[in-house]
PDB file of C-alpha atoms in Angstrom:
ATOM      1  CA  UNK T   1       0.000   0.000   0.000  1.00  0.00           C
ATOM      2  CA  UNK T   2       2.845   2.345   0.903  1.00  0.00           C
ATOM      3  CA  UNK T   3       4.670   1.727  -2.387  1.00  0.00           C
ATOM      4  CA  UNK T   4       1.428   1.909  -4.407  1.00  0.00           C
ATOM      5  CA  UNK T   5       0.468   5.263  -2.852  1.00  0.00           C
ATOM      6  CA  UNK T   6       3.849   6.914  -3.471  1.00  0.00           C
ATOM      7  CA  UNK T   7       4.077   5.347  -6.934  1.00  0.00           C
ATOM      8  CA  UNK T   8       0.735   7.000  -7.782  1.00  0.00           C
ATOM      9  CA  UNK T   9       1.906  10.351  -6.326  1.00  0.00           C
ATOM     10  CA  UNK T  10       5.133  10.096  -8.358  1.00  0.00           C
ATOM     11  CA  UNK T  11       3.253   9.396 -11.615  1.00  0.00           C
ATOM     12  CA  UNK T  12       0.706  12.198 -11.059  1.00  0.00           C
ATOM     13  CA  UNK T  13       3.267  14.868 -10.130  1.00  0.00           C
ATOM     14  CA  UNK T  14       5.606  13.916 -12.985  1.00  0.00           C
ATOM     15  CA  UNK T  15       2.697  14.052 -15.466  1.00  0.00           C
ATOM     16  CA  UNK T  16       1.606  17.458 -14.134  1.00  0.00           C
ATOM     17  CA  UNK T  17       5.144  18.814 -14.531  1.00  0.00           C
ATOM     18  CA  UNK T  18       5.274  17.497 -18.114  1.00  0.00           C
ATOM     19  CA  UNK T  19       1.895  19.051 -19.006  1.00  0.00           C
ATOM     20  CA  UNK T  20       1.947  22.340 -17.090  1.00  0.00           C
ATOM     21  CA  UNK T  21       5.600  23.409 -16.903  1.00  0.00           C
ATOM     22  CA  UNK T  22       6.694  25.596 -19.819  1.00  0.00           C
ATOM     23  CA  UNK T  23      10.253  26.323 -20.884  1.00  0.00           C
ATOM     24  CA  UNK T  24      11.494  29.902 -20.609  1.00  0.00           C
ATOM     25  CA  UNK T  25      12.420  30.592 -24.233  1.00  0.00           C
ATOM     26  CA  UNK T  26      13.830  34.049 -23.532  1.00  0.00           C
ATOM     27  CA  UNK T  27      16.866  32.575 -21.770  1.00  0.00           C
ATOM     28  CA  UNK T  28      19.322  30.814 -24.060  1.00  0.00           C
ATOM     29  CA  UNK T  29      21.187  28.165 -22.049  1.00  0.00           C
ATOM     30  CA  UNK T  30      24.914  27.700 -22.546  1.00  0.00           C
ATOM     31  CA  UNK T  31      25.299  24.979 -25.155  1.00  0.00           C
ATOM     32  CA  UNK T  32      27.426  21.997 -24.282  1.00  0.00           C
ATOM     33  CA  UNK T  33      30.097  20.812 -26.667  1.00  0.00           C
ATOM     34  CA  UNK T  34      28.210  17.561 -27.323  1.00  0.00           C
ATOM     35  CA  UNK T  35      25.650  17.002 -30.064  1.00  0.00           C
ATOM     36  CA  UNK T  36      24.686  13.373 -29.522  1.00  0.00           C
ATOM     37  CA  UNK T  37      25.404  10.136 -27.678  1.00  0.00           C
ATOM     38  CA  UNK T  38      28.589   9.366 -29.630  1.00  0.00           C
ATOM     39  CA  UNK T  39      30.009  12.831 -28.934  1.00  0.00           C
ATOM     40  CA  UNK T  40      29.083  12.510 -25.263  1.00  0.00           C
ATOM     41  CA  UNK T  41      31.009   9.246 -24.875  1.00  0.00           C
ATOM     42  CA  UNK T  42      33.992  10.661 -26.743  1.00  0.00           C
ATOM     43  CA  UNK T  43      33.926  13.594 -24.327  1.00  0.00           C
ATOM     44  CA  UNK T  44      33.669  11.230 -21.331  1.00  0.00           C
ATOM     45  CA  UNK T  45      36.744   9.292 -22.477  1.00  0.00           C
ATOM     46  CA  UNK T  46      38.685  12.510 -23.026  1.00  0.00           C
ATOM     47  CA  UNK T  47      37.774  13.646 -19.476  1.00  0.00           C
ATOM     48  CA  UNK T  48      38.658  10.353 -17.811  1.00  0.00           C
ATOM     49  CA  UNK T  49      42.053  10.239 -19.588  1.00  0.00           C
ATOM     50  CA  UNK T  50      43.133  13.422 -17.796  1.00  0.00           C
ATOM     51  CA  UNK T  51      45.766  12.465 -15.139  1.00  0.00           C
ATOM     52  CA  UNK T  52      44.071  14.383 -12.297  1.00  0.00           C
ATOM     53  CA  UNK T  53      40.638  12.871 -13.052  1.00  0.00           C
ATOM     54  CA  UNK T  54      42.134   9.376 -13.370  1.00  0.00           C
ATOM     55  CA  UNK T  55      43.859   9.687  -9.966  1.00  0.00           C
ATOM     56  CA  UNK T  56      40.714  11.102  -8.355  1.00  0.00           C
ATOM     57  CA  UNK T  57      38.564   8.273  -9.792  1.00  0.00           C
ATOM     58  CA  UNK T  58      41.025   5.699  -8.434  1.00  0.00           C
ATOM     59  CA  UNK T  59      40.809   7.328  -4.991  1.00  0.00           C
ATOM     60  CA  UNK T  60      37.002   7.482  -4.806  1.00  0.00           C
ATOM     61  CA  UNK T  61      36.693   3.936  -6.158  1.00  0.00           C
ATOM     62  CA  UNK T  62      38.724   2.615  -3.208  1.00  0.00           C
ATOM     63  CA  UNK T  63      38.002   5.174  -0.442  1.00  0.00           C
ATOM     64  CA  UNK T  64      34.941   3.326   0.899  1.00  0.00           C
ATOM     65  CA  UNK T  65      36.450  -0.176   1.160  1.00  0.00           C
ATOM     66  CA  UNK T  66      36.947   0.307   4.914  1.00  0.00           C
ATOM     67  CA  UNK T  67      33.220   0.894   5.523  1.00  0.00           C
ATOM     68  CA  UNK T  68      31.842  -1.804   3.226  1.00  0.00           C
ATOM     69  CA  UNK T  69      31.364  -4.584   5.798  1.00  0.00           C
ATOM     70  CA  UNK T  70      29.845  -2.284   8.435  1.00  0.00           C
ATOM     71  CA  UNK T  71      27.446  -0.683   5.925  1.00  0.00           C
ATOM     72  CA  UNK T  72      26.322  -3.834   4.122  1.00  0.00           C
ATOM     73  CA  UNK T  73      26.379  -6.574   6.750  1.00  0.00           C
ATOM     74  CA  UNK T  74      25.486  -5.000  10.139  1.00  0.00           C
ATOM     75  CA  UNK T  75      21.716  -4.931   9.589  1.00  0.00           C
ATOM     76  CA  UNK T  76      21.678  -8.515   8.286  1.00  0.00           C
ATOM     77  CA  UNK T  77      23.722  -9.762  11.246  1.00  0.00           C
ATOM     78  CA  UNK T  78      21.399  -8.019  13.735  1.00  0.00           C
ATOM     79  CA  UNK T  79      18.420  -9.769  12.104  1.00  0.00           C
ATOM     80  CA  UNK T  80      20.363 -13.058  12.219  1.00  0.00           C
ATOM     81  CA  UNK T  81      20.888 -12.533  15.970  1.00  0.00           C
ATOM     82  CA  UNK T  82      17.133 -12.187  16.489  1.00  0.00           C
ATOM     83  CA  UNK T  83      16.381  -8.458  16.158  1.00  0.00           C
ATOM     84  CA  UNK T  84      12.956  -8.235  14.426  1.00  0.00           C
ATOM     85  CA  UNK T  85      13.096  -6.735  10.928  1.00  0.00           C
ATOM     86  CA  UNK T  86      10.095  -4.504  11.652  1.00  0.00           C
ATOM     87  CA  UNK T  87      11.891  -2.976  14.679  1.00  0.00           C
ATOM     88  CA  UNK T  88      14.946  -2.160  12.575  1.00  0.00           C
ATOM     89  CA  UNK T  89      12.649  -0.678   9.923  1.00  0.00           C
ATOM     90  CA  UNK T  90      10.989   1.516  12.563  1.00  0.00           C
ATOM     91  CA  UNK T  91      14.395   2.814  13.657  1.00  0.00           C
ATOM     92  CA  UNK T  92      14.806   4.215  10.133  1.00  0.00           C
ATOM     93  CA  UNK T  93      11.860   6.602  10.682  1.00  0.00           C
ATOM     94  CA  UNK T  94      13.683   8.987  13.108  1.00  0.00           C
ATOM     95  CA  UNK T  95      16.569   9.044  10.611  1.00  0.00           C
ATOM     96  CA  UNK T  96      14.431  10.814   7.956  1.00  0.00           C
ATOM     97  CA  UNK T  97      14.438  14.294   9.621  1.00  0.00           C
ATOM     98  CA  UNK T  98      18.153  13.861  10.304  1.00  0.00           C
ATOM     99  CA  UNK T  99      18.788  13.026   6.633  1.00  0.00           C
ATOM    100  CA  UNK T 100      16.915  16.204   5.606  1.00  0.00           C
ATOM    101  CA  UNK T 101      18.671  18.500   8.104  1.00  0.00           C
ATOM    102  CA  UNK T 102      22.238  17.133   7.747  1.00  0.00           C
ATOM    103  CA  UNK T 103      22.917  18.309   4.145  1.00  0.00           C
ATOM    104  CA  UNK T 104      21.724  21.811   5.097  1.00  0.00           C
ATOM    105  CA  UNK T 105      24.169  21.955   8.019  1.00  0.00           C
ATOM    106  CA  UNK T 106      27.092  20.248   6.251  1.00  0.00           C
ATOM    107  CA  UNK T 107      26.776  22.404   3.107  1.00  0.00           C
ATOM    108  CA  UNK T 108      27.979  25.413   5.153  1.00  0.00           C
ATOM    109  CA  UNK T 109      31.333  23.656   5.658  1.00  0.00           C
ATOM    110  CA  UNK T 110      31.644  22.373   2.080  1.00  0.00           C
ATOM    111  CA  UNK T 111      30.893  25.700   0.381  1.00  0.00           C
ATOM    112  CA  UNK T 112      34.468  26.978   0.762  1.00  0.00           C
ATOM    113  CA  UNK T 113      37.523  26.494  -1.467  1.00  0.00           C
ATOM    114  CA  UNK T 114      38.369  23.041  -0.006  1.00  0.00           C
ATOM    115  CA  UNK T 115      35.157  20.955   0.257  1.00  0.00           C
ATOM    116  CA  UNK T 116      37.084  17.674   0.587  1.00  0.00           C
ATOM    117  CA  UNK T 117      38.396  18.713   4.029  1.00  0.00           C
ATOM    118  CA  UNK T 118      35.026  17.622   5.468  1.00  0.00           C
ATOM    119  CA  UNK T 119      35.405  14.277   3.666  1.00  0.00           C
ATOM    120  CA  UNK T 120      38.857  13.706   5.220  1.00  0.00           C
ATOM    121  CA  UNK T 121      37.718  14.704   8.721  1.00  0.00           C
ATOM    122  CA  UNK T 122      34.669  12.403   8.640  1.00  0.00           C
ATOM    123  CA  UNK T 123      36.588   9.338   7.401  1.00  0.00           C
ATOM    124  CA  UNK T 124      38.331   8.263  10.671  1.00  0.00           C
ATOM    125  CA  UNK T 125      35.064   8.641  12.619  1.00  0.00           C
ATOM    126  CA  UNK T 126      33.236   6.461  10.094  1.00  0.00           C
ATOM    127  CA  UNK T 127      35.984   3.835  10.342  1.00  0.00           C
ATOM    128  CA  UNK T 128      35.662   3.861  14.151  1.00  0.00           C
ATOM    129  CA  UNK T 129      31.900   3.440  13.808  1.00  0.00           C
ATOM    130  CA  UNK T 130      32.620   0.262  11.830  1.00  0.00           C
ATOM    131  CA  UNK T 131      34.324  -1.123  14.949  1.00  0.00           C
ATOM    132  CA  UNK T 132      31.381   0.067  17.043  1.00  0.00           C
ATOM    133  CA  UNK T 133      28.980  -1.786  14.714  1.00  0.00           C
ATOM    134  CA  UNK T 134      31.090  -4.937  15.117  1.00  0.00           C
ATOM    135  CA  UNK T 135      30.793  -4.544  18.899  1.00  0.00           C
ATOM    136  CA  UNK T 136      27.025  -4.027  18.497  1.00  0.00           C
ATOM    137  CA  UNK T 137      26.685  -7.329  16.593  1.00  0.00           C
ATOM    138  CA  UNK T 138      28.751  -9.119  19.297  1.00  0.00           C
ATOM    139  CA  UNK T 139      26.712  -7.474  22.100  1.00  0.00           C
ATOM    140  CA  UNK T 140      23.270  -8.271  20.627  1.00  0.00           C
ATOM    141  CA  UNK T 141      23.027 -11.921  21.800  1.00  0.00           C
ATOM    142  CA  UNK T 142      24.274 -10.877  25.271  1.00  0.00           C
ATOM    143  CA  UNK T 143      21.243  -8.633  25.920  1.00  0.00           C
ATOM    144  CA  UNK T 144      18.583 -10.788  24.286  1.00  0.00           C
ATOM    145  CA  UNK T 145      15.988 -12.281  26.629  1.00  0.00           C
ATOM    146  CA  UNK T 146      12.721 -14.199  26.249  1.00  0.00           C
ATOM    147  CA  UNK T 147      10.647 -11.055  25.704  1.00  0.00           C
ATOM    148  CA  UNK T 148      12.986  -9.762  22.989  1.00  0.00           C
ATOM    149  CA  UNK T 149      15.382  -6.871  23.522  1.00  0.00           C
ATOM    150  CA  UNK T 150      15.379  -4.155  26.219  1.00  0.00           C
ATOM    151  CA  UNK T 151      14.573  -0.526  25.359  1.00  0.00           C
ATOM    152  CA  UNK T 152      18.137   0.642  26.118  1.00  0.00           C
ATOM    153  CA  UNK T 153      19.417  -1.720  23.392  1.00  0.00           C
ATOM    154  CA  UNK T 154      17.274   0.008  20.761  1.00  0.00           C
ATOM    155  CA  UNK T 155      18.413   3.414  22.074  1.00  0.00           C
ATOM    156  CA  UNK T 156      22.067   2.369  21.556  1.00  0.00           C
ATOM    157  CA  UNK T 157      21.273   1.080  18.031  1.00  0.00           C
ATOM    158  CA  UNK T 158      19.419   4.311  17.184  1.00  0.00           C
ATOM    159  CA  UNK T 159      22.312   6.493  18.426  1.00  0.00           C
ATOM    160  CA  UNK T 160      24.805   4.334  16.501  1.00  0.00           C
ATOM    161  CA  UNK T 161      22.783   4.723  13.302  1.00  0.00           C
ATOM    162  CA  UNK T 162      22.427   8.485  13.886  1.00  0.00           C
ATOM    163  CA  UNK T 163      26.214   8.934  14.306  1.00  0.00           C
ATOM    164  CA  UNK T 164      26.745   6.777  11.221  1.00  0.00           C
ATOM    165  CA  UNK T 165      24.374   8.997   9.209  1.00  0.00           C
ATOM    166  CA  UNK T 166      26.309  12.118  10.271  1.00  0.00           C
ATOM    167  CA  UNK T 167      29.634  10.692   9.031  1.00  0.00           C
ATOM    168  CA  UNK T 168      28.012   9.232   5.887  1.00  0.00           C
ATOM    169  CA  UNK T 169      26.356  12.528   4.884  1.00  0.00           C
ATOM    170  CA  UNK T 170      29.477  14.536   5.716  1.00  0.00           C
ATOM    171  CA  UNK T 171      31.393  12.464   3.167  1.00  0.00           C
ATOM    172  CA  UNK T 172      28.534  12.356   0.660  1.00  0.00           C
ATOM    173  CA  UNK T 173      27.852  16.125   0.634  1.00  0.00           C
ATOM    174  CA  UNK T 174      31.588  16.903   0.557  1.00  0.00           C
ATOM    175  CA  UNK T 175      32.228  14.716  -2.498  1.00  0.00           C
ATOM    176  CA  UNK T 176      29.171  16.160  -4.288  1.00  0.00           C
ATOM    177  CA  UNK T 177      30.358  19.708  -3.525  1.00  0.00           C
ATOM    178  CA  UNK T 178      33.845  18.894  -4.821  1.00  0.00           C
ATOM    179  CA  UNK T 179      32.453  17.328  -8.013  1.00  0.00           C
ATOM    180  CA  UNK T 180      30.330  20.419  -8.626  1.00  0.00           C
ATOM    181  CA  UNK T 181      33.308  22.693  -7.985  1.00  0.00           C
ATOM    182  CA  UNK T 182      35.761  21.010 -10.353  1.00  0.00           C
ATOM    183  CA  UNK T 183      33.332  20.294 -13.207  1.00  0.00           C
ATOM    184  CA  UNK T 184      33.923  22.430 -16.291  1.00  0.00           C
ATOM    185  CA  UNK T 185      30.803  24.681 -16.644  1.00  0.00           C
ATOM    186  CA  UNK T 186      30.743  24.215 -20.438  1.00  0.00           C
ATOM    187  CA  UNK T 187      30.315  20.446 -20.068  1.00  0.00           C
ATOM    188  CA  UNK T 188      29.128  20.529 -16.451  1.00  0.00           C
ATOM    189  CA  UNK T 189      26.332  17.970 -16.822  1.00  0.00           C
ATOM    190  CA  UNK T 190      28.535  15.348 -18.486  1.00  0.00           C
ATOM    191  CA  UNK T 191      31.532  16.043 -16.244  1.00  0.00           C
ATOM    192  CA  UNK T 192      29.596  15.939 -12.962  1.00  0.00           C
ATOM    193  CA  UNK T 193      27.552  12.883 -13.962  1.00  0.00           C
ATOM    194  CA  UNK T 194      30.780  10.986 -14.674  1.00  0.00           C
ATOM    195  CA  UNK T 195      32.321  11.883 -11.284  1.00  0.00           C
ATOM    196  CA  UNK T 196      29.103  11.134  -9.366  1.00  0.00           C
ATOM    197  CA  UNK T 197      28.707   7.782 -11.154  1.00  0.00           C
ATOM    198  CA  UNK T 198      32.261   6.782 -10.214  1.00  0.00           C
ATOM    199  CA  UNK T 199      31.588   7.955  -6.646  1.00  0.00           C
ATOM    200  CA  UNK T 200      28.421   5.818  -6.417  1.00  0.00           C
ATOM    201  CA  UNK T 201      30.257   2.848  -7.908  1.00  0.00           C
ATOM    202  CA  UNK T 202      32.988   3.341  -5.292  1.00  0.00           C
ATOM    203  CA  UNK T 203      30.351   2.788  -2.595  1.00  0.00           C
ATOM    204  CA  UNK T 204      28.537  -0.119  -4.254  1.00  0.00           C
ATOM    205  CA  UNK T 205      31.258  -2.534  -5.377  1.00  0.00           C
ATOM    206  CA  UNK T 206      32.902  -2.880  -1.908  1.00  0.00           C
ATOM    207  CA  UNK T 207      29.481  -3.608  -0.334  1.00  0.00           C
ATOM    208  CA  UNK T 208      28.822  -6.314  -2.944  1.00  0.00           C
ATOM    209  CA  UNK T 209      32.223  -7.901  -2.298  1.00  0.00           C
ATOM    210  CA  UNK T 210      31.666  -7.683   1.493  1.00  0.00           C
ATOM    211  CA  UNK T 211      28.328  -9.521   1.181  1.00  0.00           C
ATOM    212  CA  UNK T 212      29.912 -12.152  -1.057  1.00  0.00           C
ATOM    213  CA  UNK T 213      32.728 -12.717   1.503  1.00  0.00           C
ATOM    214  CA  UNK T 214      30.420 -13.111   4.538  1.00  0.00           C
ATOM    215  CA  UNK T 215      29.881 -16.859   4.102  1.00  0.00           C
ATOM    216  CA  UNK T 216      33.509 -17.878   3.364  1.00  0.00           C
ATOM    217  CA  UNK T 217      34.807 -15.767   6.276  1.00  0.00           C
ATOM    218  CA  UNK T 218      32.210 -16.836   8.857  1.00  0.00           C
ATOM    219  CA  UNK T 219      33.461 -19.432  11.355  1.00  0.00           C
ATOM    220  CA  UNK T 220      30.759 -22.014  12.125  1.00  0.00           C
ATOM    221  CA  UNK T 221      30.519 -24.877  14.587  1.00  0.00           C
ATOM    222  CA  UNK T 222      28.197 -27.859  14.303  1.00  0.00           C
ATOM    223  CA  UNK T 223      26.382 -28.514  17.579  1.00  0.00           C
ATOM    224  CA  UNK T 224      25.580 -32.170  18.179  1.00  0.00           C
ATOM    225  CA  UNK T 225      27.315 -33.495  15.064  1.00  0.00           C
ATOM    226  CA  UNK T 226      30.870 -34.582  15.722  1.00  0.00           C
ATOM    227  CA  UNK T 227      33.424 -34.704  12.905  1.00  0.00           C
ATOM    228  CA  UNK T 228      31.049 -32.901  10.597  1.00  0.00           C
ATOM    229  CA  UNK T 229      32.166 -29.727   8.819  1.00  0.00           C
ATOM    230  CA  UNK T 230      29.638 -26.969   8.267  1.00  0.00           C
ATOM    231  CA  UNK T 231      31.681 -24.378   6.403  1.00  0.00           C
ATOM    232  CA  UNK T 232      29.388 -24.285   3.374  1.00  0.00           C
ATOM    233  CA  UNK T 233      25.675 -23.438   3.341  1.00  0.00           C
ATOM    234  CA  UNK T 234      24.716 -26.960   2.177  1.00  0.00           C
ATOM    235  CA  UNK T 235      26.791 -28.622   4.933  1.00  0.00           C
ATOM    236  CA  UNK T 236      25.332 -26.302   7.576  1.00  0.00           C
ATOM    237  CA  UNK T 237      21.791 -27.274   6.525  1.00  0.00           C
ATOM    238  CA  UNK T 238      22.673 -30.977   6.809  1.00  0.00           C
TER     239      UNK T 238
END
């Protein structure tokens, strides 16, 4: 119902924009150097071949490796330890106002000549939060009781997620501000889209690898079955 409602709202508002919004023909926008898809890709390759852009892409493709396990696996491990999915979903609700307010606050610090300073400052705190998430996963079975989990446990999880959001958005807004700052205005759309795509890819591939490595790196013991290995999923089911 939730998805259906917002899907309908999305379709209606998009249709209204298409029908009612008129272009201002008096203003002539600055033309980009590209004329079609082929030209756009040629331009992309010429941008990415620049030494500074190549180095920057390499950096943002690998910068988020240290957070991948904490970001991708923590929620799944908490569910595995018995935390109800619906409770974790409810904890996301208080995060929404925070996610709206944070970019407004952080943008004040990224508007200067060196927006990446915020990115650098947030990185060690986000790495430390990865250790805190690991502790949280270890602590979860210790506080579980027959009735579920105590209120203070959810308070700790909520605060952990809130701190994580602050570091995440500090890095996210900083990288977006930097991409906007360095993009050539004449080809700004193409330039910025390329950098933002690489930045998004730099966050997604480490998470995928982290999820893929969970099973091989998890140590398992078989209770009540001597001399029986349970390293693989099939063996664990047996």
